[in-house]
Amino acid sequence: MKLRAIVLAGVLGSALAGCAGMDAKDVKVVELGAVPQGSYDLVARVWTETWMTPFWIPWYATEADAMEGLKSQAALRGADAVANAVCIPAPTAWGGTRYFCHGDAVKMRPAADRPFFTPPKT
């Protein structure tokens, strides 16, 4: 009975937190090499820093659906971008393929707060 109450509280908390978050379509996928270090803050490591990962991860029918799921989870956490995104295909017992994506949810800093980087002269 206590476990049901805890699970219900977690589900309701997640749903309420999602009301204030961004929309998944507004979350960009960025490559960290293309973004200067210090121009973002790590919000969460989506699907890899939770206690549920060893027991359950979300599988999707297509890679695009898996990436949308990752972006949706990043948006729920208040991130505006996903970095280091990796999608993993896995064969199914019935001959199909399913996909799982994970990555870092990041919050980009405003341009005024980003460090100025000048490459060294050679």
Tab-separated table of N, CA and C in Angstrom:
chain	number	residue	atom	x	y	z
A	1	MET	N	0.825	-1.191	0.000
A	1	MET	CA	0.000	0.000	0.000
A	1	MET	C	0.869	1.255	0.000
A	2	LYS	N	1.948	1.260	0.819
A	2	LYS	CA	2.829	2.425	0.847
A	2	LYS	C	3.519	2.619	-0.500
A	3	LEU	N	3.890	1.498	-1.120
A	3	LEU	CA	4.550	1.576	-2.415
A	3	LEU	C	3.634	2.205	-3.448
A	4	ARG	N	2.351	1.873	-3.450
A	4	ARG	CA	1.399	2.475	-4.389
A	4	ARG	C	1.308	3.979	-4.169
A	5	ALA	N	1.291	4.395	-2.910
A	5	ALA	CA	1.203	5.820	-2.598
A	5	ALA	C	2.455	6.553	-3.068
A	6	ILE	N	3.619	5.929	-2.903
A	6	ILE	CA	4.865	6.558	-3.336
A	6	ILE	C	4.902	6.665	-4.854
A	7	VAL	N	4.510	5.598	-5.547
A	7	VAL	CA	4.495	5.618	-7.007
A	7	VAL	C	3.502	6.654	-7.510
A	8	LEU	N	2.317	6.717	-6.910
A	8	LEU	CA	1.312	7.691	-7.316
A	8	LEU	C	1.822	9.115	-7.094
A	9	ALA	N	2.483	9.357	-5.978
A	9	ALA	CA	3.031	10.683	-5.706
A	9	ALA	C	4.106	11.044	-6.723
A	10	GLY	N	4.917	10.080	-7.103
A	10	GLY	CA	5.950	10.327	-8.109
A	10	GLY	C	5.360	10.650	-9.466
A	11	VAL	N	4.330	9.910	-9.851
A	11	VAL	CA	3.682	10.159	-11.141
A	11	VAL	C	3.016	11.528	-11.149
A	12	LEU	N	2.318	11.872	-10.087
A	12	LEU	CA	1.667	13.178	-10.016
A	12	LEU	C	2.690	14.305	-9.998
A	13	GLY	N	3.777	14.107	-9.266
A	13	GLY	CA	4.829	15.116	-9.223
A	13	GLY	C	5.455	15.331	-10.585
A	14	SER	N	5.683	14.247	-11.311
A	14	SER	CA	6.247	14.363	-12.659
A	14	SER	C	5.279	15.085	-13.589
A	15	ALA	N	4.002	14.766	-13.481
A	15	ALA	CA	3.004	15.401	-14.335
A	15	ALA	C	2.913	16.896	-14.038
A	16	LEU	N	2.930	17.266	-12.775
A	16	LEU	CA	2.844	18.672	-12.414
A	16	LEU	C	4.110	19.421	-12.798
A	17	ALA	N	5.255	18.784	-12.667
A	17	ALA	CA	6.508	19.426	-13.066
A	17	ALA	C	6.524	19.658	-14.566
A	18	GLY	N	5.918	18.771	-15.322
A	18	GLY	CA	5.884	18.911	-16.769
A	18	GLY	C	5.024	20.069	-17.231
A	19	CYS	N	4.079	20.503	-16.415
A	19	CYS	CA	3.214	21.604	-16.809
A	19	CYS	C	3.996	22.888	-16.965
A	20	ALA	N	5.050	23.074	-16.161
A	20	ALA	CA	5.814	24.305	-16.208
A	20	ALA	C	7.004	24.213	-17.154
A	21	GLY	N	7.310	23.053	-17.694
A	21	GLY	CA	8.481	22.856	-18.536
A	21	GLY	C	8.272	23.347	-19.958
A	22	MET	N	9.332	23.238	-20.727
A	22	MET	CA	9.279	23.611	-22.136
A	22	MET	C	8.597	22.513	-22.935
A	23	ASP	N	8.310	22.827	-24.168
A	23	ASP	CA	7.755	21.842	-25.090
A	23	ASP	C	8.926	21.129	-25.769
A	24	ALA	N	8.776	19.846	-26.040
A	24	ALA	CA	9.857	19.049	-26.624
A	24	ALA	C	10.290	19.592	-27.983
A	25	LYS	N	9.384	20.211	-28.730
A	25	LYS	CA	9.762	20.731	-30.052
A	25	LYS	C	10.697	21.929	-29.943
A	26	ASP	N	10.763	22.570	-28.764
A	26	ASP	CA	11.646	23.713	-28.555
A	26	ASP	C	13.052	23.295	-28.114
A	27	VAL	N	13.235	22.030	-27.787
A	27	VAL	CA	14.540	21.540	-27.327
A	27	VAL	C	15.398	21.210	-28.542
A	28	LYS	N	16.608	21.795	-28.579
A	28	LYS	CA	17.536	21.559	-29.686
A	28	LYS	C	18.488	20.421	-29.327
A	29	VAL	N	19.002	19.755	-30.325
A	29	VAL	CA	20.053	18.760	-30.140
A	29	VAL	C	21.347	19.402	-30.618
A	30	VAL	N	22.335	19.507	-29.711
A	30	VAL	CA	23.595	20.163	-30.047
A	30	VAL	C	24.758	19.205	-29.850
A	31	GLU	N	25.806	19.451	-30.585
A	31	GLU	CA	27.058	18.724	-30.412
A	31	GLU	C	27.942	19.583	-29.512
A	32	LEU	N	28.486	18.990	-28.455
A	32	LEU	CA	29.274	19.781	-27.515
A	32	LEU	C	30.538	20.354	-28.144
A	33	GLY	N	31.094	19.717	-29.141
A	33	GLY	CA	32.268	20.269	-29.798
A	33	GLY	C	31.970	21.565	-30.532
A	34	ALA	N	30.724	21.751	-30.942
A	34	ALA	CA	30.321	22.955	-31.668
A	34	ALA	C	29.906	24.083	-30.727
A	35	VAL	N	29.758	23.791	-29.446
A	35	VAL	CA	29.333	24.778	-28.456
A	35	VAL	C	30.506	25.023	-27.512
A	36	PRO	N	30.926	26.281	-27.325
A	36	PRO	CA	32.065	26.547	-26.445
A	36	PRO	C	31.804	26.074	-25.008
A	37	GLN	N	32.839	25.519	-24.393
A	37	GLN	CA	32.723	25.086	-23.001
A	37	GLN	C	32.422	26.298	-22.131
A	38	GLY	N	31.519	26.137	-21.193
A	38	GLY	CA	31.123	27.236	-20.334
A	38	GLY	C	29.914	27.992	-20.834
A	39	SER	N	29.375	27.619	-21.991
A	39	SER	CA	28.206	28.310	-22.517
A	39	SER	C	26.913	27.571	-22.192
A	40	TYR	N	27.004	26.566	-21.329
A	40	TYR	CA	25.829	25.794	-20.944
A	40	TYR	C	26.014	25.265	-19.524
A	41	ASP	N	24.905	24.901	-18.899
A	41	ASP	CA	24.908	24.273	-17.579
A	41	ASP	C	24.223	22.927	-17.699
A	42	LEU	N	24.807	21.909	-17.086
A	42	LEU	CA	24.207	20.580	-17.096
A	42	LEU	C	22.994	20.566	-16.180
A	43	VAL	N	21.860	20.123	-16.712
A	43	VAL	CA	20.637	20.016	-15.922
A	43	VAL	C	20.481	18.585	-15.405
A	44	ALA	N	20.620	17.614	-16.306
A	44	ALA	CA	20.460	16.204	-15.916
A	44	ALA	C	21.041	15.313	-17.008
A	45	ARG	N	21.389	14.110	-16.627
A	45	ARG	CA	21.781	13.080	-17.584
A	45	ARG	C	20.543	12.193	-17.759
A	46	VAL	N	19.849	12.431	-18.856
A	46	VAL	CA	18.553	11.799	-19.068
A	46	VAL	C	18.715	10.300	-19.315
A	47	TRP	N	17.985	9.526	-18.561
A	47	TRP	CA	17.889	8.064	-18.609
A	47	TRP	C	19.124	7.340	-18.080
A	48	THR	N	20.138	8.057	-17.598
A	48	THR	CA	21.302	7.341	-17.065
A	48	THR	C	21.563	7.641	-15.602
A	49	GLU	N	20.916	8.636	-15.021
A	49	GLU	CA	21.170	8.950	-13.625
A	49	GLU	C	20.004	8.591	-12.696
A	50	THR	N	19.121	7.763	-13.158
A	50	THR	CA	17.973	7.390	-12.342
A	50	THR	C	18.117	5.968	-11.818
A	51	TRP	N	17.492	5.675	-10.728
A	51	TRP	CA	17.554	4.327	-10.152
A	51	TRP	C	16.780	3.324	-10.990
A	52	MET	N	15.891	3.804	-11.872
A	52	MET	CA	15.077	2.895	-12.681
A	52	MET	C	15.834	2.286	-13.856
A	53	THR	N	16.925	2.920	-14.286
A	53	THR	CA	17.623	2.488	-15.492
A	53	THR	C	18.013	1.009	-15.496
A	54	PRO	N	18.523	0.444	-14.400
A	54	PRO	CA	18.857	-0.988	-14.453
A	54	PRO	C	17.639	-1.895	-14.648
A	55	PHE	N	16.454	-1.389	-14.333
A	55	PHE	CA	15.250	-2.215	-14.380
A	55	PHE	C	14.359	-1.937	-15.587
A	56	TRP	N	14.381	-0.688	-16.064
A	56	TRP	CA	13.491	-0.318	-17.168
A	56	TRP	C	14.052	0.894	-17.899
A	57	ILE	N	14.079	0.832	-19.206
A	57	ILE	CA	14.400	1.984	-20.035
A	57	ILE	C	13.360	2.057	-21.148
A	58	PRO	N	13.095	3.244	-21.655
A	58	PRO	CA	12.064	3.379	-22.686
A	58	PRO	C	12.586	2.983	-24.066
A	59	TRP	N	11.950	2.031	-24.687
A	59	TRP	CA	12.291	1.608	-26.037
A	59	TRP	C	11.254	2.162	-26.992
A	60	TYR	N	11.683	2.554	-28.183
A	60	TYR	CA	10.794	3.139	-29.183
A	60	TYR	C	10.927	2.386	-30.499
A	61	ALA	N	9.907	2.489	-31.340
A	61	ALA	CA	9.880	1.772	-32.608
A	61	ALA	C	10.832	2.377	-33.641
A	62	THR	N	11.046	3.691	-33.572
A	62	THR	CA	11.944	4.345	-34.515
A	62	THR	C	12.953	5.215	-33.774
A	63	GLU	N	14.053	5.516	-34.438
A	63	GLU	CA	15.070	6.371	-33.831
A	63	GLU	C	14.533	7.788	-33.622
A	64	ALA	N	13.702	8.264	-34.546
A	64	ALA	CA	13.113	9.594	-34.418
A	64	ALA	C	12.195	9.666	-33.187
A	65	ASP	N	11.410	8.619	-32.953
A	65	ASP	CA	10.549	8.585	-31.760
A	65	ASP	C	11.389	8.571	-30.486
A	66	ALA	N	12.487	7.821	-30.507
A	66	ALA	CA	13.364	7.752	-29.335
A	66	ALA	C	13.988	9.118	-29.046
A	67	MET	N	14.383	9.831	-30.099
A	67	MET	CA	14.963	11.167	-29.905
A	67	MET	C	13.911	12.136	-29.389
A	68	GLU	N	12.678	12.029	-29.875
A	68	GLU	CA	11.603	12.876	-29.357
A	68	GLU	C	11.334	12.574	-27.880
A	69	GLY	N	11.411	11.303	-27.496
A	69	GLY	CA	11.254	10.937	-26.094
A	69	GLY	C	12.347	11.539	-25.226
A	70	LEU	N	13.577	11.532	-25.734
A	70	LEU	CA	14.699	12.143	-25.016
A	70	LEU	C	14.502	13.640	-24.881
A	71	LYS	N	14.091	14.292	-25.958
A	71	LYS	CA	13.855	15.734	-25.914
A	71	LYS	C	12.711	16.076	-24.969
A	72	SER	N	11.695	15.223	-24.930
A	72	SER	CA	10.567	15.435	-24.026
A	72	SER	C	11.010	15.368	-22.564
A	73	GLN	N	11.848	14.389	-22.247
A	73	GLN	CA	12.356	14.267	-20.877
A	73	GLN	C	13.256	15.448	-20.518
A	74	ALA	N	14.044	15.926	-21.461
A	74	ALA	CA	14.883	17.099	-21.215
A	74	ALA	C	14.018	18.327	-20.959
A	75	ALA	N	12.946	18.474	-21.736
A	75	ALA	CA	12.037	19.607	-21.552
A	75	ALA	C	11.368	19.554	-20.181
A	76	LEU	N	10.999	18.362	-19.723
A	76	LEU	CA	10.393	18.226	-18.396
A	76	LEU	C	11.334	18.684	-17.289
A	77	ARG	N	12.630	18.566	-17.526
A	77	ARG	CA	13.625	18.968	-16.531
A	77	ARG	C	14.034	20.429	-16.663
A	78	GLY	N	13.444	21.141	-17.627
A	78	GLY	CA	13.719	22.569	-17.800
A	78	GLY	C	14.893	22.872	-18.711
A	79	ALA	N	15.390	21.901	-19.436
A	79	ALA	CA	16.509	22.125	-20.345
A	79	ALA	C	16.014	22.691	-21.666
A	80	ASP	N	16.902	23.406	-22.359
A	80	ASP	CA	16.532	23.899	-23.676
A	80	ASP	C	17.354	23.260	-24.791
A	81	ALA	N	18.223	22.306	-24.409
A	81	ALA	CA	19.006	21.590	-25.420
A	81	ALA	C	19.413	20.222	-24.873
A	82	VAL	N	19.758	19.329	-25.794
A	82	VAL	CA	20.281	18.008	-25.449
A	82	VAL	C	21.651	17.885	-26.104
A	83	ALA	N	22.654	17.501	-25.321
A	83	ALA	CA	24.003	17.311	-25.842
A	83	ALA	C	24.420	15.863	-25.611
A	84	ASN	N	25.417	15.422	-26.353
A	84	ASN	CA	25.926	14.039	-26.233
A	84	ASN	C	24.828	13.013	-26.441
A	85	ALA	N	23.918	13.284	-27.327
A	85	ALA	CA	22.807	12.346	-27.575
A	85	ALA	C	23.323	11.112	-28.305
A	86	VAL	N	22.935	9.955	-27.790
A	86	VAL	CA	23.315	8.677	-28.386
A	86	VAL	C	22.057	7.828	-28.510
A	87	CYS	N	21.829	7.274	-29.699
A	87	CYS	CA	20.705	6.369	-29.911
A	87	CYS	C	21.242	4.972	-30.161
A	88	ILE	N	20.674	4.011	-29.464
A	88	ILE	CA	21.151	2.635	-29.518
A	88	ILE	C	20.058	1.745	-30.109
A	89	PRO	N	20.356	1.079	-31.236
A	89	PRO	CA	19.386	0.123	-31.780
A	89	PRO	C	19.564	-1.237	-31.113
A	90	ALA	N	18.468	-1.953	-30.939
A	90	ALA	CA	18.523	-3.297	-30.360
A	90	ALA	C	17.545	-4.191	-31.107
A	91	PRO	N	17.998	-5.369	-31.509
A	91	PRO	CA	17.084	-6.288	-32.196
A	91	PRO	C	16.054	-6.854	-31.221
A	92	THR	N	14.875	-7.130	-31.743
A	92	THR	CA	13.832	-7.742	-30.921
A	92	THR	C	13.727	-9.225	-31.261
A	93	ALA	N	13.039	-9.961	-30.436
A	93	ALA	CA	12.889	-11.404	-30.631
A	93	ALA	C	12.083	-11.726	-31.884
A	94	TRP	N	11.241	-10.817	-32.326
A	94	TRP	CA	10.373	-11.081	-33.477
A	94	TRP	C	10.942	-10.496	-34.771
A	95	GLY	N	12.231	-10.119	-34.768
A	95	GLY	CA	12.892	-9.697	-35.992
A	95	GLY	C	12.894	-8.211	-36.259
A	96	GLY	N	12.346	-7.421	-35.398
A	96	GLY	CA	12.335	-5.975	-35.575
A	96	GLY	C	13.503	-5.322	-34.851
A	97	THR	N	13.472	-4.023	-34.810
A	97	THR	CA	14.482	-3.253	-34.099
A	97	THR	C	13.783	-2.217	-33.245
A	98	ARG	N	14.291	-2.000	-32.044
A	98	ARG	CA	13.774	-0.953	-31.181
A	98	ARG	C	14.938	-0.036	-30.826
A	99	TYR	N	14.628	1.171	-30.376
A	99	TYR	CA	15.652	2.180	-30.158
A	99	TYR	C	15.531	2.803	-28.771
A	100	PHE	N	16.687	3.165	-28.229
A	100	PHE	CA	16.781	3.845	-26.946
A	100	PHE	C	17.789	4.980	-27.110
A	101	CYS	N	17.426	6.192	-26.693
A	101	CYS	CA	18.343	7.334	-26.764
A	101	CYS	C	18.584	7.892	-25.370
A	102	HIS	N	19.818	8.281	-25.107
A	102	HIS	CA	20.133	8.965	-23.854
A	102	HIS	C	21.072	10.117	-24.155
A	103	GLY	N	21.162	11.063	-23.234
A	103	GLY	CA	22.027	12.215	-23.443
A	103	GLY	C	21.982	13.151	-22.252
A	104	ASP	N	22.658	14.286	-22.396
A	104	ASP	CA	22.728	15.295	-21.339
A	104	ASP	C	21.746	16.418	-21.637
A	105	ALA	N	20.858	16.687	-20.684
A	105	ALA	CA	19.959	17.830	-20.793
A	105	ALA	C	20.731	19.044	-20.297
A	106	VAL	N	20.841	20.078	-21.129
A	106	VAL	CA	21.612	21.262	-20.770
A	106	VAL	C	20.771	22.513	-20.936
A	107	LYS	N	21.147	23.523	-20.182
A	107	LYS	CA	20.514	24.839	-20.267
A	107	LYS	C	21.571	25.784	-20.820
A	108	MET	N	21.302	26.349	-21.992
A	108	MET	CA	22.255	27.258	-22.616
A	108	MET	C	22.253	28.581	-21.868
A	109	ARG	N	23.442	29.134	-21.662
A	109	ARG	CA	23.557	30.435	-20.997
A	109	ARG	C	23.296	31.552	-22.003
A	110	PRO	N	22.776	32.688	-21.511
A	110	PRO	CA	22.610	33.839	-22.415
A	110	PRO	C	23.974	34.264	-22.961
A	111	ALA	N	23.995	34.868	-24.130
A	111	ALA	CA	25.256	35.236	-24.778
A	111	ALA	C	26.117	36.132	-23.889
A	112	ALA	N	25.501	37.010	-23.109
A	112	ALA	CA	26.270	37.918	-22.250
A	112	ALA	C	27.001	37.170	-21.131
A	113	ASP	N	26.505	36.001	-20.735
A	113	ASP	CA	27.117	35.244	-19.644
A	113	ASP	C	28.120	34.203	-20.116
A	114	ARG	N	28.272	34.064	-21.427
A	114	ARG	CA	29.182	33.059	-21.956
A	114	ARG	C	30.613	33.580	-21.908
A	115	PRO	N	31.554	32.698	-21.590
A	115	PRO	CA	32.952	33.144	-21.578
A	115	PRO	C	33.429	33.423	-23.004
A	116	PHE	N	34.287	34.391	-23.116
A	116	PHE	CA	34.846	34.722	-24.426
A	116	PHE	C	36.051	33.830	-24.668
A	117	PHE	N	36.077	33.182	-25.792
A	117	PHE	CA	37.164	32.253	-26.104
A	117	PHE	C	37.931	32.744	-27.320
A	118	THR	N	39.227	32.915	-27.143
A	118	THR	CA	40.089	33.265	-28.253
A	118	THR	C	41.073	32.121	-28.459
A	119	PRO	N	41.072	31.525	-29.636
A	119	PRO	CA	42.014	30.423	-29.850
A	119	PRO	C	43.444	30.913	-29.783
A	120	PRO	N	44.356	30.083	-29.261
A	120	PRO	CA	45.760	30.510	-29.169
A	120	PRO	C	46.370	30.681	-30.560
A	121	LYS	N	47.266	31.649	-30.654
A	121	LYS	CA	47.947	31.871	-31.930
A	121	LYS	C	49.087	30.869	-32.055
A	122	THR	N	49.241	30.333	-33.255
A	122	THR	CA	50.314	29.362	-33.463
A	122	THR	C	51.331	29.876	-34.444
